[in-house]
Coordinates of C-alpha atoms and ligand atoms in Angstrom, one line a residue:
M25 CA 0.0 0.0 0.0
S26 CA 1.3 3.4 -0.9
S27 CA 2.1 5.6 2.1
D28 CA 1.2 8.8 0.3
F29 CA -1.4 10.6 2.4
Y30 CA -3.6 11.4 -0.6
D31 CA -3.5 7.9 -1.9
L32 CA -4.3 6.5 1.5
L33 CA -7.5 8.6 1.6
N34 CA -8.2 8.0 -2.0
V35 CA -8.4 11.7 -2.9
S36 CA -6.7 13.9 -5.5
R37 CA -4.0 16.3 -4.4
D38 CA -6.3 19.3 -4.9
A39 CA -9.2 17.9 -3.0
D40 CA -10.8 20.4 -0.7
D41 CA -11.3 20.0 3.1
K42 CA -14.8 18.7 2.7
A43 CA -13.8 16.0 0.2
I44 CA -10.9 14.9 2.4
K45 CA -13.1 14.8 5.5
S46 CA -15.8 12.7 3.8
A47 CA -13.2 10.4 2.2
Y48 CA -11.7 9.9 5.6
R49 CA -15.0 9.4 7.3
K50 CA -15.9 6.6 4.8
I51 CA -12.7 4.7 5.2
A52 CA -12.5 5.2 9.0
M53 CA -16.0 3.9 9.4
E54 CA -15.1 0.7 7.6
C55 CA -11.9 0.0 9.5
H56 CA -12.7 1.4 12.9
P57 CA -11.5 -1.0 15.6
D58 CA -14.8 -1.0 17.3
R59 CA -16.3 -2.4 14.2
N60 CA -13.5 -4.9 13.6
P61 CA -12.7 -6.2 17.1
G62 CA -9.4 -8.1 17.2
D63 CA -8.6 -7.4 13.6
A64 CA -5.0 -6.1 13.7
E65 CA -4.9 -5.2 10.1
A66 CA -8.0 -3.0 10.3
E67 CA -6.6 -1.3 13.3
A68 CA -3.3 -0.6 11.5
K69 CA -5.1 0.7 8.5
F70 CA -7.2 2.9 10.8
K71 CA -4.1 4.4 12.4
T72 CA -2.5 5.0 9.1
V73 CA -5.5 6.8 7.5
S74 CA -6.1 8.7 10.7
A75 CA -2.5 10.0 10.6
A76 CA -3.0 10.9 6.9
Y77 CA -6.2 12.7 7.7
D78 CA -4.7 14.4 10.7
C79 CA -2.1 16.0 8.4
L80 CA -4.3 16.9 5.5
K81 CA -7.1 18.5 7.5
D82 CA -4.7 21.0 8.9
P83 CA -3.8 23.6 6.2
Q84 CA -0.5 24.3 7.7
K85 CA 0.6 20.6 8.0
R86 CA -0.9 19.9 4.5
A87 CA 1.1 22.7 3.0
A88 CA 4.3 21.4 4.6
Y89 CA 3.5 17.9 3.4
D90 CA 2.8 19.1 -0.2
R91 CA 6.2 20.8 -0.2
Y92 CA 8.4 18.4 1.7
G93 CA 6.5 15.1 1.8
H94 CA 6.9 12.9 4.9
A95 CA 10.2 14.7 5.6
A96 CA 8.2 17.6 6.8
F97 CA 7.3 15.8 9.9
E98 CA 10.5 13.9 10.7
Q99 CA 12.1 16.8 12.6
G100 CA 9.0 18.3 14.0
M101 CA 7.7 21.6 12.5
G102 CA 9.5 24.6 13.9
G103 CA 7.3 25.9 16.7
G104 CA 4.2 24.3 15.3
G105 CA 4.0 21.2 17.4
Q106 CA 4.4 17.6 16.4
G107 CA 3.8 15.9 13.1
P108 CA 1.3 13.2 12.7
Q109 CA 3.5 10.4 13.8
G110 CA 3.6 11.8 17.3
D111 CA -0.1 12.4 17.4
F112 CA -2.0 9.3 16.8
G113 CA -1.0 7.2 19.8
D114 CA -4.6 7.1 20.9
I115 CA -6.8 6.1 18.0
G116 CA -9.9 7.3 19.6
D117 CA -8.4 10.7 20.0
I118 CA -8.5 11.6 16.4
F119 CA -11.8 9.8 15.8
E120 CA -13.5 11.8 18.5
T121 CA -12.6 15.1 17.0
I122 CA -14.6 14.4 13.8
F123 CA -17.3 12.0 14.9
G124 CA -18.0 13.7 18.2
S125 CA -18.0 11.7 21.4
T126 CA -21.2 9.9 20.7
F127 CA -19.9 7.2 18.3
G128 CA -19.9 4.0 20.2
G129 CA -17.3 5.1 22.7
G130 CA -14.5 5.3 20.3
G131 CA -12.3 6.3 23.1
G132 CA -10.9 9.5 24.5
R133 CA -8.4 10.4 27.1
Q134 CA -9.1 10.7 30.7
Q135 CA -7.3 14.0 31.0
A136 CA -8.9 17.1 29.4
R137 CA -8.0 17.8 25.8
R138 CA -6.6 21.2 24.9
G139 CA -8.7 23.2 22.4
A140 CA -7.7 23.2 18.8
D141 CA -5.1 25.7 17.3
L142 CA -6.6 28.0 14.7
R143 CA -5.2 29.7 11.6
Y144 CA -6.0 33.2 10.4
D145 CA -4.7 34.5 7.1
M146 CA -3.9 38.2 7.0
E147 CA -2.8 40.1 3.9
I148 CA -0.9 43.3 4.4
G149 CA 0.9 45.8 2.1
L150 CA 4.6 46.2 1.9
E151 CA 4.4 49.6 3.7
D152 CA 2.7 47.9 6.6
A153 CA 5.3 45.1 6.6
F154 CA 7.9 47.8 6.7
H155 CA 6.5 49.9 9.6
G156 CA 4.6 47.1 11.4
K157 CA 1.1 47.8 12.4
N158 CA -1.4 47.4 15.2
T159 CA -4.7 46.1 13.9
Q160 CA -7.8 44.4 15.1
I161 CA -9.3 41.2 13.7
E162 CA -12.6 39.5 14.4
I163 CA -12.9 35.8 14.3
E164 CA -15.7 33.4 15.2
V165 CA -14.2 31.1 17.7
S166 CA -15.3 28.6 20.3
Q167 CA -14.9 30.2 23.8
A168 CA -15.6 29.1 27.3
C169 CA -19.4 29.2 28.1
D170 CA -20.2 32.1 30.4
T171 CA -23.3 30.4 31.8
C172 CA -21.5 27.4 33.2
N173 CA -18.0 28.8 33.4
G174 CA -16.8 26.2 30.9
S175 CA -17.8 23.3 33.2
G176 CA -20.7 22.1 30.9
A177 CA -23.0 21.7 34.0
E178 CA -26.1 23.7 34.5
P179 CA -25.3 26.3 37.2
G180 CA -26.1 24.9 40.6
T181 CA -25.7 21.3 39.5
G182 CA -22.6 19.2 39.5
S183 CA -21.4 15.9 38.2
R184 CA -21.6 12.5 39.6
G185 CA -19.5 9.4 39.3
C186 CA -20.2 7.4 36.1
N187 CA -22.4 4.3 36.8
L188 CA -20.9 2.2 34.1
C189 CA -17.2 2.5 35.0
K190 CA -17.8 3.4 38.6
G191 CA -15.7 6.5 38.2
H192 CA -12.6 4.7 36.8
G193 CA -13.1 6.1 33.3
K194 CA -12.2 2.7 31.8
V195 CA -14.1 -0.4 31.2
R196 CA -12.9 -3.9 30.6
A197 CA -14.1 -6.1 27.8
K198 CA -13.2 -9.7 26.9
Q199 CA -11.7 -10.0 23.5
G200 CA -10.8 -13.5 22.5
F201 CA -8.4 -14.7 25.2
F202 CA -7.6 -11.2 26.4
V203 CA -9.3 -8.7 28.6
V204 CA -9.0 -5.3 27.0
E205 CA -9.3 -2.1 28.9
R206 CA -10.8 0.8 27.0
P207 CA -12.2 4.2 27.8
C208 CA -15.7 4.1 29.2
P209 CA -18.2 4.9 26.4
N210 CA -20.7 6.4 28.9
C211 CA -18.5 9.1 30.3
N212 CA -15.9 9.2 27.5
G213 CA -13.2 8.3 29.9
R214 CA -13.8 11.2 32.3
G215 CA -15.1 9.0 35.1
E216 CA -17.9 11.3 35.8
V217 CA -21.0 12.5 34.0
I218 CA -22.8 15.8 34.2
E219 CA -26.1 15.6 36.0
S220 CA -27.8 18.2 34.0
P221 CA -26.0 19.7 31.0
C222 CA -25.8 23.5 30.6
G223 CA -28.5 24.6 28.2
D224 CA -26.4 27.3 26.6
C225 CA -23.5 25.0 25.5
R226 CA -25.3 21.6 25.7
G227 CA -22.8 20.4 28.2
E228 CA -19.8 21.1 26.0
G229 CA -18.6 23.9 28.2
R230 CA -17.9 26.1 25.1
V231 CA -19.9 28.1 22.6
D232 CA -19.0 29.8 19.3
R233 CA -18.8 33.6 19.6
P234 CA -17.3 36.4 17.6
L235 CA -14.1 37.6 19.2
A236 CA -12.2 40.8 18.5
L237 CA -8.5 40.6 18.9
D238 CA -5.7 43.1 18.8
V239 CA -2.9 42.0 16.7
E240 CA 0.6 43.6 16.7
V241 CA 2.3 43.1 13.4
P242 CA 6.0 43.7 14.0
P243 CA 8.2 45.6 11.4
G244 CA 9.9 43.3 9.0
V245 CA 7.3 40.5 8.6
D246 CA 7.3 38.6 5.3
T247 CA 5.0 36.2 3.6
G248 CA 5.2 33.0 5.7
T249 CA 5.7 34.8 9.0
R250 CA 3.5 33.3 11.7
I251 CA 2.4 35.4 14.6
R252 CA 1.2 33.2 17.5
L253 CA -1.5 34.5 19.9
S254 CA -1.1 32.2 22.8
G255 CA -4.4 30.9 24.2
K256 CA -6.5 32.6 21.6
G257 CA -7.5 29.4 19.7
E258 CA -10.5 27.3 20.5
A259 CA -11.5 26.8 24.1
G260 CA -10.9 23.3 25.3
P261 CA -14.0 21.2 26.1
R262 CA -15.3 21.5 29.6
G263 CA -12.7 23.9 30.9
A264 CA -9.7 22.4 29.3
P265 CA -7.0 24.8 28.2
P266 CA -7.5 26.7 24.9
G267 CA -5.4 26.2 21.8
D268 CA -3.4 29.0 20.1
L269 CA -4.2 31.2 17.2
Y270 CA -1.7 31.5 14.4
I271 CA -1.8 34.5 12.2
F272 CA -0.3 33.7 8.8
V273 CA 1.1 36.8 7.2
H274 CA 0.9 37.4 3.4
V275 CA 2.6 40.5 2.1
A276 CA 1.0 41.8 -1.1
Q277 CA 3.0 42.6 -4.3
H278 CA 4.3 46.2 -4.4
G279 CA 4.2 48.4 -7.5
V280 CA 7.8 49.4 -7.3
F281 CA 9.7 47.1 -5.0
E282 CA 10.3 43.4 -5.2
R283 CA 11.5 41.8 -2.0
E284 CA 13.9 39.0 -1.2
G285 CA 14.2 38.7 2.5
T286 CA 15.4 42.0 3.8
T287 CA 16.6 43.1 0.3
L288 CA 14.4 45.4 -1.8
I289 CA 14.9 45.3 -5.5
T290 CA 13.7 47.9 -8.0
Q291 CA 14.3 48.3 -11.7
V292 CA 15.0 51.9 -12.8
P293 CA 15.0 52.9 -16.5
I294 CA 17.5 55.7 -17.3
S295 CA 18.0 57.5 -20.5
F296 CA 20.9 56.6 -22.7
T297 CA 22.4 60.0 -22.2
T298 CA 22.4 59.6 -18.4
A299 CA 23.9 56.2 -18.9
A300 CA 26.7 57.6 -21.1
L301 CA 27.3 60.8 -19.1
G302 CA 26.5 59.7 -15.6
G303 CA 24.0 61.4 -13.2
E304 CA 21.8 60.5 -10.4
V305 CA 18.3 59.0 -9.7
Q306 CA 16.0 59.6 -6.8
I307 CA 14.3 56.5 -5.3
P308 CA 11.7 57.0 -2.6
D309 CA 12.4 55.1 0.6
L310 CA 9.6 53.3 2.4
D311 CA 10.5 55.3 5.5
G312 CA 9.4 58.5 3.8
S313 CA 12.8 59.8 2.8
T314 CA 14.5 59.7 -0.5
N315 CA 17.6 57.8 -1.6
T316 CA 19.8 59.5 -4.1
V317 CA 21.7 57.0 -6.2
D318 CA 24.8 58.0 -8.2
I319 CA 24.9 56.7 -11.7
P320 CA 28.5 56.4 -12.9
A321 CA 29.2 57.4 -16.5
G322 CA 29.2 54.5 -18.9
I323 CA 26.8 52.3 -16.9
Q324 CA 25.3 49.3 -18.7
S325 CA 21.8 47.8 -18.6
G326 CA 21.4 45.1 -16.0
K327 CA 24.0 46.7 -13.7
Q328 CA 23.0 46.6 -10.0
L329 CA 23.7 49.4 -7.7
R330 CA 23.4 48.7 -4.0
V331 CA 22.3 51.2 -1.4
R332 CA 23.2 49.8 2.1
G333 CA 20.6 50.0 4.8
A334 CA 17.7 51.1 2.5
G335 CA 15.9 47.7 2.4
M336 CA 13.4 46.1 4.7
P337 CA 13.9 46.1 8.5
V338 CA 15.2 42.9 10.1
L339 CA 12.4 41.2 11.8
Q340 CA 12.9 41.3 15.6
G341 CA 16.4 42.6 15.0
R342 CA 18.2 45.8 14.2
G343 CA 19.0 47.6 11.1
R344 CA 17.8 47.2 7.5
G345 CA 18.7 45.2 4.5
D346 CA 19.9 46.8 1.3
L347 CA 18.2 48.4 -1.7
V348 CA 19.3 47.0 -5.0
V349 CA 18.7 49.4 -8.0
E350 CA 18.8 47.5 -11.3
I351 CA 19.6 49.8 -14.2
A352 CA 17.7 49.5 -17.5
V353 CA 19.0 51.8 -20.2
E354 CA 16.3 53.0 -22.4
T355 CA 16.9 53.6 -26.1
P356 CA 15.0 56.7 -27.3
T357 CA 12.0 56.0 -29.5
K358 CA 10.9 59.5 -30.4
L359 CA 13.5 61.9 -31.6
T360 CA 13.0 65.5 -32.9
K361 CA 14.7 66.4 -36.1
A362 CA 17.3 68.4 -34.3
Q363 CA 18.1 65.5 -31.9
R364 CA 18.4 63.2 -34.9
E365 CA 20.9 65.5 -36.5
I366 CA 23.0 65.6 -33.4
L367 CA 23.1 61.9 -33.1
C368 CA 24.0 61.6 -36.8
Q369 CA 26.9 63.9 -36.2
F370 CA 27.9 61.9 -33.2
Q371 CA 27.8 58.7 -35.3
E372 CA 30.1 60.2 -37.9
T373 CA 32.7 60.8 -35.2
E374 CA 32.5 57.3 -33.8
T375 CA 35.7 55.3 -34.0
G376 CA 34.5 52.1 -32.3
E377 CA 36.6 52.8 -29.2
E378 CA 33.5 54.3 -27.4
C379 CA 31.9 50.9 -27.1
P380 CA 34.6 48.4 -26.3
A381 CA 32.2 45.5 -25.9
S382 CA 30.6 45.9 -29.3
K383 CA 34.0 46.5 -30.9
G384 CA 35.4 43.4 -29.2
F385 CA 32.4 41.3 -30.4
F386 CA 32.7 42.4 -34.1
D387 CA 36.5 41.8 -34.0
K388 CA 35.8 38.3 -32.7
L389 CA 33.3 37.7 -35.5
K390 CA 35.9 38.8 -38.0
D391 CA 38.5 36.5 -36.6
A392 CA 36.1 33.5 -36.6
F393 CA 34.9 33.9 -40.1
T394 CA 38.0 35.0 -42.0
V395 CA 39.9 32.0 -43.1
Ligands
LIG413 ZN1 -22.5 26.2 29.4
LIG414 ZN1 -17.7 5.9 32.7

């Protein structure tokens, strides 16, 4: 069997989240261990497809997988937690997150599960990336229920020990020769059940609500920069700790500057007279000032002039990168009669020494073709 995540789920590489989820649901239903007791092959398959789904359902992990394949998860993903291999120890765990906790007691952990991490994509302009900016975003996110304080129990009521597992959170079942212990399906491994679930959150302890957040975008961010807002992800179920919110920054294309890391690059057309005689050009700086760039006489198209410290600021550091000015010499296309005459006079005085590269080239041609 192929180990490619897309093959495992039997979906195409451009399948959307919904298609992936439904493909996973179908396969997972078939091979779920509760439906195939004692079938090691089914269990192995379940784990593998669950790991694949765990990766592909997360846009960040999926992007890393598309780019680097399985290698993306071998070293962990910088700052982003573990890859799928580290995550599917408890099969029920993954299962619970998409089927809800009602499916035949698929499992669950006894300790409270942290809320999910969330992703928010933010596009900003190059000027904002240069200066940094404070902004506010609004997201719809699951937050602790105010009515029950996140406990899931109707105010004034509590929870009682689970009858089925007698508060242990685990039940034993005979499976062939073995006695297998698994999380209690009645209380989902918690060992206790809520007497009367909170009406506002149906016992979940959390509700979806819009949330306005202040975001500080630091100077120097680039496409691919992630800003983590700790604890601003989804609330955990029944008072469990919340996940984090990751803001993915995208910096929009700029009309004048291209960017490579902290280097800004811009193409500047200059007239052929400036190229021949030398001069200067003024390039606006993102900080509001102007950079004056000296053009040496005799400059050629494609030549790059570097202005130190006039590029993008270093993210969370000091100083700025460089500005690279790439020269494009423009040949005149509209000449007045008078200008034409001057150029013709100039041409008559040409000896070939003015343009050594062209002279060299034609000399070479002559050498090559004269036998
Ligand atoms: Zn509630
Ligand atoms: Zn129980």
